[in-house]
Short mmCIF file of C-alpha atoms in Angstrom, two decimals:
data_model
loop_
_atom_site.label_atom_id
_atom_site.label_comp_id
_atom_site.label_asym_id
_atom_site.label_seq_id
_atom_site.Cartn_x
_atom_site.Cartn_y
_atom_site.Cartn_z
CA UNK A 1 -23.16 -0.83 -14.07
CA UNK A 2 -20.15 1.24 -15.23
CA UNK A 3 -18.47 -0.03 -18.40
CA UNK A 4 -15.14 -0.60 -16.66
CA UNK A 5 -16.71 -2.73 -13.92
CA UNK A 6 -18.73 -4.63 -16.53
CA UNK A 7 -15.59 -5.44 -18.51
CA UNK A 8 -13.82 -6.58 -15.36
CA UNK A 9 -16.76 -8.80 -14.41
CA UNK A 10 -16.95 -10.35 -17.89
CA UNK A 11 -13.23 -11.05 -17.97
CA UNK A 12 -13.26 -12.57 -14.49
CA UNK A 13 -16.21 -14.76 -15.45
CA UNK A 14 -14.28 -15.81 -18.55
CA UNK A 15 -11.33 -16.65 -16.34
CA UNK A 16 -13.56 -18.74 -14.10
CA UNK A 17 -14.91 -20.54 -17.15
CA UNK A 18 -11.42 -21.23 -18.42
CA UNK A 19 -10.46 -22.81 -15.13
CA UNK A 20 -13.65 -24.75 -14.50
CA UNK A 21 -13.89 -26.09 -18.03
CA UNK A 22 -10.34 -25.94 -19.42
CA UNK A 23 -10.74 -28.61 -22.06
CA UNK A 24 -13.65 -26.76 -23.65
CA UNK A 25 -11.96 -23.38 -23.38
CA UNK A 26 -8.55 -24.25 -24.76
CA UNK A 27 -9.04 -27.29 -26.94
CA UNK A 28 -9.53 -25.61 -30.26
CA UNK A 29 -9.19 -28.76 -32.32
CA UNK A 30 -10.77 -32.21 -31.89
CA UNK A 31 -7.35 -33.75 -31.19
CA UNK A 32 -6.08 -31.02 -28.84
CA UNK A 33 -4.33 -33.32 -26.38
CA UNK A 34 -3.41 -36.04 -28.82
CA UNK A 35 -0.30 -36.19 -30.99
CA UNK A 36 -0.52 -34.32 -34.25
CA UNK A 37 1.36 -37.04 -36.05
CA UNK A 38 -1.00 -39.41 -37.73
CA UNK A 39 -0.18 -41.86 -40.41
CA UNK A 40 -3.03 -40.62 -42.57
CA UNK A 41 -1.93 -36.98 -42.45
CA UNK A 42 0.48 -35.41 -44.83
CA UNK A 43 3.48 -33.40 -43.62
CA UNK A 44 1.78 -30.24 -44.80
CA UNK A 45 -1.35 -30.98 -42.78
CA UNK A 46 0.75 -31.66 -39.70
CA UNK A 47 2.55 -28.36 -40.02
CA UNK A 48 -0.71 -26.49 -40.57
CA UNK A 49 -2.21 -28.02 -37.44
CA UNK A 50 0.88 -27.18 -35.37
CA UNK A 51 0.75 -23.63 -36.69
CA UNK A 52 -2.92 -23.35 -35.79
CA UNK A 53 -2.34 -24.63 -32.26
CA UNK A 54 0.54 -22.20 -31.79
CA UNK A 55 -1.82 -19.38 -32.68
CA UNK A 56 -4.33 -20.64 -30.11
CA UNK A 57 -1.65 -20.79 -27.41
CA UNK A 58 -0.58 -17.22 -28.19
CA UNK A 59 -4.19 -16.03 -28.05
CA UNK A 60 -4.70 -17.81 -24.72
CA UNK A 61 -1.59 -16.37 -23.06
CA UNK A 62 -2.39 -12.88 -24.41
CA UNK A 63 -5.94 -13.04 -23.05
CA UNK A 64 -4.64 -14.27 -19.73
CA UNK A 65 -2.12 -11.41 -19.62
CA UNK A 66 -4.90 -8.87 -20.14
CA UNK A 67 -7.01 -10.44 -17.40
CA UNK A 68 -4.03 -10.44 -15.05
CA UNK A 69 -3.57 -6.68 -15.40
CA UNK A 70 -7.08 -5.97 -14.09
CA UNK A 71 -7.31 -8.78 -11.54
CA UNK A 72 -7.81 -7.80 -7.88
CA UNK A 73 -5.39 -9.13 -5.30
CA UNK A 74 -7.94 -11.60 -3.91
CA UNK A 75 -7.96 -13.42 -7.26
CA UNK A 76 -4.30 -14.46 -6.93
CA UNK A 77 -4.95 -18.11 -6.04
CA UNK A 78 -7.35 -18.55 -8.96
CA UNK A 79 -5.03 -16.87 -11.45
CA UNK A 80 -2.09 -19.01 -10.32
CA UNK A 81 -4.12 -22.20 -10.78
CA UNK A 82 -5.21 -21.08 -14.22
CA UNK A 83 -1.65 -20.22 -15.23
CA UNK A 84 -0.31 -23.60 -14.04
CA UNK A 85 -2.91 -25.34 -16.17
CA UNK A 86 -2.03 -23.25 -19.25
CA UNK A 87 1.70 -23.68 -18.75
CA UNK A 88 1.34 -27.45 -18.34
CA UNK A 89 -0.54 -27.70 -21.64
CA UNK A 90 2.08 -25.55 -23.37
CA UNK A 91 5.00 -27.57 -22.05
CA UNK A 92 3.38 -30.85 -23.11
CA UNK A 93 2.64 -29.54 -26.60
CA UNK A 94 6.00 -27.86 -27.15
CA UNK A 95 8.04 -30.84 -25.97
CA UNK A 96 6.17 -33.09 -28.37
CA UNK A 97 6.35 -30.78 -31.41
CA UNK A 98 9.61 -28.86 -31.02
CA UNK A 99 11.39 -30.92 -33.69
CA UNK A 100 8.81 -30.01 -36.33
CA UNK A 101 8.60 -26.41 -35.09
CA UNK A 102 12.37 -26.06 -35.45
CA UNK A 103 12.09 -26.67 -39.20
CA UNK A 104 9.86 -23.64 -39.78
CA UNK A 105 11.09 -20.09 -39.16
CA UNK A 106 7.61 -18.60 -38.85
CA UNK A 107 6.65 -21.07 -36.17
CA UNK A 108 9.93 -20.41 -34.35
CA UNK A 109 8.99 -16.74 -34.30
CA UNK A 110 5.58 -17.67 -32.90
CA UNK A 111 7.24 -19.67 -30.14
CA UNK A 112 9.46 -16.68 -29.35
CA UNK A 113 6.38 -14.44 -29.20
CA UNK A 114 4.67 -16.85 -26.82
CA UNK A 115 7.72 -17.04 -24.58
CA UNK A 116 8.02 -13.24 -24.36
CA UNK A 117 4.36 -12.89 -23.36
CA UNK A 118 4.71 -15.81 -20.97
CA UNK A 119 7.68 -14.15 -19.25
CA UNK A 120 5.65 -10.97 -18.84
CA UNK A 121 2.85 -13.03 -17.32
CA UNK A 122 5.25 -14.63 -14.84
CA UNK A 123 6.48 -11.17 -13.79
CA UNK A 124 2.93 -9.83 -13.50
CA UNK A 125 1.93 -12.81 -11.38
CA UNK A 126 4.84 -12.05 -9.08
CA UNK A 127 3.73 -8.41 -8.83
CA UNK A 128 0.20 -9.53 -8.01
CA UNK A 129 1.62 -11.86 -5.36
CA UNK A 130 3.61 -8.98 -3.83
CA UNK A 131 0.51 -6.79 -3.82
CA UNK A 132 -1.45 -9.56 -2.13
CA UNK A 133 1.25 -9.91 0.53
CA UNK A 134 1.27 -6.15 0.98
CA UNK A 135 -2.48 -5.96 1.50
CA UNK A 136 -2.29 -8.89 3.90
CA UNK A 137 0.40 -7.04 5.88
CA UNK A 138 -1.72 -3.88 5.83
CA UNK A 139 -4.83 -5.62 7.15
CA UNK A 140 -2.78 -7.43 9.79
CA UNK A 141 -1.18 -4.18 10.97
CA UNK A 142 -4.50 -2.31 10.97
CA UNK A 143 -6.06 -5.02 13.11
CA UNK A 144 -3.07 -5.04 15.47
CA UNK A 145 -3.09 -1.26 15.97
CA UNK A 146 -6.82 -1.26 16.59
CA UNK A 147 -6.46 -4.00 19.21
CA UNK A 148 -3.46 -2.46 20.96
CA UNK A 149 -4.65 1.16 21.24
CA UNK A 150 -7.09 0.61 24.16
CA UNK A 151 -4.57 -1.80 25.72
CA UNK A 152 -1.88 0.87 25.57
CA UNK A 153 -4.15 3.43 27.20
CA UNK A 154 -4.62 1.03 30.10
CA UNK A 155 -0.87 0.40 30.25
CA UNK A 156 -0.21 4.13 30.51
CA UNK A 157 -2.69 4.52 33.37
CA UNK A 158 -1.05 1.60 35.15
CA UNK A 159 2.42 3.10 34.58
CA UNK A 160 1.30 6.38 36.16
CA UNK A 161 -0.04 4.56 39.21
CA UNK A 162 3.17 2.52 39.57
CA UNK A 163 5.27 5.68 39.35
CA UNK A 164 3.64 7.23 42.43
CA UNK A 165 5.77 5.31 44.93
CA UNK A 166 9.37 4.02 44.84
CA UNK A 167 8.23 0.67 46.22
CA UNK A 168 6.51 -0.09 42.93
CA UNK A 169 9.54 0.79 40.81
CA UNK A 170 10.39 -2.90 40.04
CA UNK A 171 6.86 -3.50 38.75
CA UNK A 172 7.07 -0.32 36.71
CA UNK A 173 10.30 -1.51 35.08
CA UNK A 174 8.72 -4.88 34.39
CA UNK A 175 5.77 -3.16 32.72
CA UNK A 176 8.15 -1.07 30.61
CA UNK A 177 10.02 -4.18 29.49
CA UNK A 178 6.85 -5.96 28.40
CA UNK A 179 5.71 -2.84 26.58
CA UNK A 180 9.00 -2.63 24.68
CA UNK A 181 8.61 -6.20 23.43
CA UNK A 182 5.03 -5.54 22.38
CA UNK A 183 5.93 -2.33 20.59
CA UNK A 184 8.79 -4.06 18.75
CA UNK A 185 6.23 -6.41 17.17
CA UNK A 186 3.99 -3.46 16.33
CA UNK A 187 6.91 -1.61 14.74
CA UNK A 188 7.83 -4.64 12.63
CA UNK A 189 4.24 -5.06 11.46
CA UNK A 190 3.98 -1.36 10.61
CA UNK A 191 7.27 -1.45 8.68
CA UNK A 192 6.05 -4.32 6.48
CA UNK A 193 2.71 -2.65 5.82
CA UNK A 194 4.33 0.70 5.02
CA UNK A 195 6.83 -0.89 2.62
CA UNK A 196 3.97 -2.54 0.77
CA UNK A 197 1.89 0.63 0.47
CA UNK A 198 4.49 3.34 -0.05
CA UNK A 199 4.92 2.63 -3.78
CA UNK A 200 1.21 2.12 -4.44
CA UNK A 201 -0.40 5.39 -5.52
CA UNK A 202 -3.88 3.99 -4.91
CA UNK A 203 -3.06 3.26 -1.26
CA UNK A 204 -1.93 6.73 -0.14
CA UNK A 205 -5.03 7.30 1.98
CA UNK A 206 -4.65 3.89 3.59
CA UNK A 207 -1.02 4.63 4.39
CA UNK A 208 -1.92 8.03 5.86
CA UNK A 209 -4.53 6.53 8.19
CA UNK A 210 -2.16 3.74 9.16
CA UNK A 211 0.57 6.25 10.04
CA UNK A 212 -1.86 8.29 12.16
CA UNK A 213 -2.81 5.21 14.19
CA UNK A 214 0.83 4.20 14.56
CA UNK A 215 1.85 7.69 15.76
CA UNK A 216 -0.88 7.62 18.42
CA UNK A 217 0.45 4.34 19.73
CA UNK A 218 4.05 5.53 19.50
CA UNK A 219 3.28 8.62 21.59
CA UNK A 220 1.67 6.52 24.31
CA UNK A 221 4.64 4.15 24.21
CA UNK A 222 7.03 7.07 24.74
CA UNK A 223 4.99 8.27 27.73
CA UNK A 224 5.03 4.80 29.28
CA UNK A 225 8.81 4.55 28.89
CA UNK A 226 9.22 8.04 30.39
CA UNK A 227 7.17 7.21 33.48
CA UNK A 228 9.27 7.16 36.67
CA UNK A 229 8.94 7.82 40.37
CA UNK A 230 9.37 11.43 41.45
CA UNK A 231 9.01 12.84 44.98
CA UNK A 232 5.90 14.89 45.56
CA UNK A 233 7.93 18.09 45.78
CA UNK A 234 9.63 17.36 42.46
CA UNK A 235 6.29 16.64 40.83
CA UNK A 236 4.97 19.93 42.20
CA UNK A 237 8.01 21.77 40.84
CA UNK A 238 7.57 20.11 37.45
CA UNK A 239 3.93 21.17 37.40
CA UNK A 240 4.90 24.73 38.29
CA UNK A 241 7.60 24.75 35.64
CA UNK A 242 5.10 23.51 33.10
CA UNK A 243 2.59 26.19 34.07
CA UNK A 244 5.33 28.81 34.05
CA UNK A 245 6.42 27.77 30.58
CA UNK A 246 2.85 28.00 29.34
CA UNK A 247 2.39 31.38 31.02
CA UNK A 248 5.60 32.75 29.48
CA UNK A 249 4.56 31.47 26.07
CA UNK A 250 1.14 33.11 26.39
CA UNK A 251 2.74 36.38 27.51
CA UNK A 252 5.10 36.30 24.55
CA UNK A 253 2.24 35.67 22.14
CA UNK A 254 0.21 38.45 23.76
CA UNK A 255 3.17 40.86 23.49
CA UNK A 256 3.69 40.05 19.81
CA UNK A 257 -0.01 40.52 19.08
CA UNK A 258 -0.04 43.85 20.99
CA UNK A 259 2.98 45.16 19.08
CA UNK A 260 1.50 44.17 15.77
CA UNK A 261 -1.76 45.89 16.69
CA UNK A 262 0.09 49.03 17.86
CA UNK A 263 2.09 49.13 14.63
CA UNK A 264 -1.09 48.89 12.58
CA UNK A 265 -2.74 51.65 14.61
CA UNK A 266 0.31 53.90 14.23
CA UNK A 267 0.39 53.34 10.50
CA UNK A 268 -3.32 54.16 10.21
CA UNK A 269 -2.84 57.35 12.28
CA UNK A 270 0.13 58.46 10.16
CA UNK A 271 -1.81 57.84 6.98
CA UNK A 272 -4.81 59.76 8.31
CA UNK A 273 -2.61 62.72 9.39
CA UNK A 274 -0.90 62.77 6.00
CA UNK A 275 -4.25 62.93 4.23
CA UNK A 276 -5.42 65.81 6.45
CA UNK A 277 -2.21 67.75 5.82
CA UNK A 278 -2.52 67.37 2.07
CA UNK A 279 -6.15 68.46 2.08
CA UNK A 280 -5.64 71.57 4.27
CA UNK A 281 -2.30 72.77 2.86
CA UNK A 282 -2.39 76.48 1.78
CA UNK A 283 0.23 78.19 -0.35
CA UNK A 284 1.15 81.88 0.38
CA UNK A 285 0.17 84.44 -2.28
CA UNK A 286 1.61 87.84 -3.20
#
């Protein structure tokens, strides 16, 4: 197993252990969830214990931050539960000990360090949540496009049939209206998926494939909306015009190719003649 994957697996297993057995994972002292004030303890001992617990909290939030940076999007729910547990423990501890902490500058600095890391964790959790929403939108859009593509092919065939006679024009317009509503939903879904993937460098291939599927559907949608009844003579004229356009285009391409070929042949002939003239040139002598 590659080292990177092994590290990820170990960290995720650690995260699972932290969540499933939080008291064992985070309680670094025998009286972790009890008040640090005890009649038998001296003020110095109390401050030392608070200092030690602050260090443990900083270590926990730092470890969690590292795990969060390598967590896949499908781990969001677990990471949120784990963070809520950690934050609850911190809030309970800090509310109980903030008076004593306020008397020591070093411990105030430790609290500030914890809060900075905690804020970064909150922001990273939000980013992970946005990524999760983005991937959900992507999968939803991919599924929708896959389902609608064969349906749209059938709609196009039906639109062509309905466009063959003016009597079916009302049904054709009804079909167009339903298709517009369907495509509006598809367009909305695609927009959400694209917004989620466009800034993710690792998802460029996914975005490219998604766009290709969307363009296929969009082209069929345009053809359906363009379908309309035309008299047989008009259809025949349109076909002839289309064939004529293709014929003219082919003739133009053929002409360009012929001229290019003729130019190359002329240049070769001129070069060959020039070489012959240079080789056979004789100078008069006296």
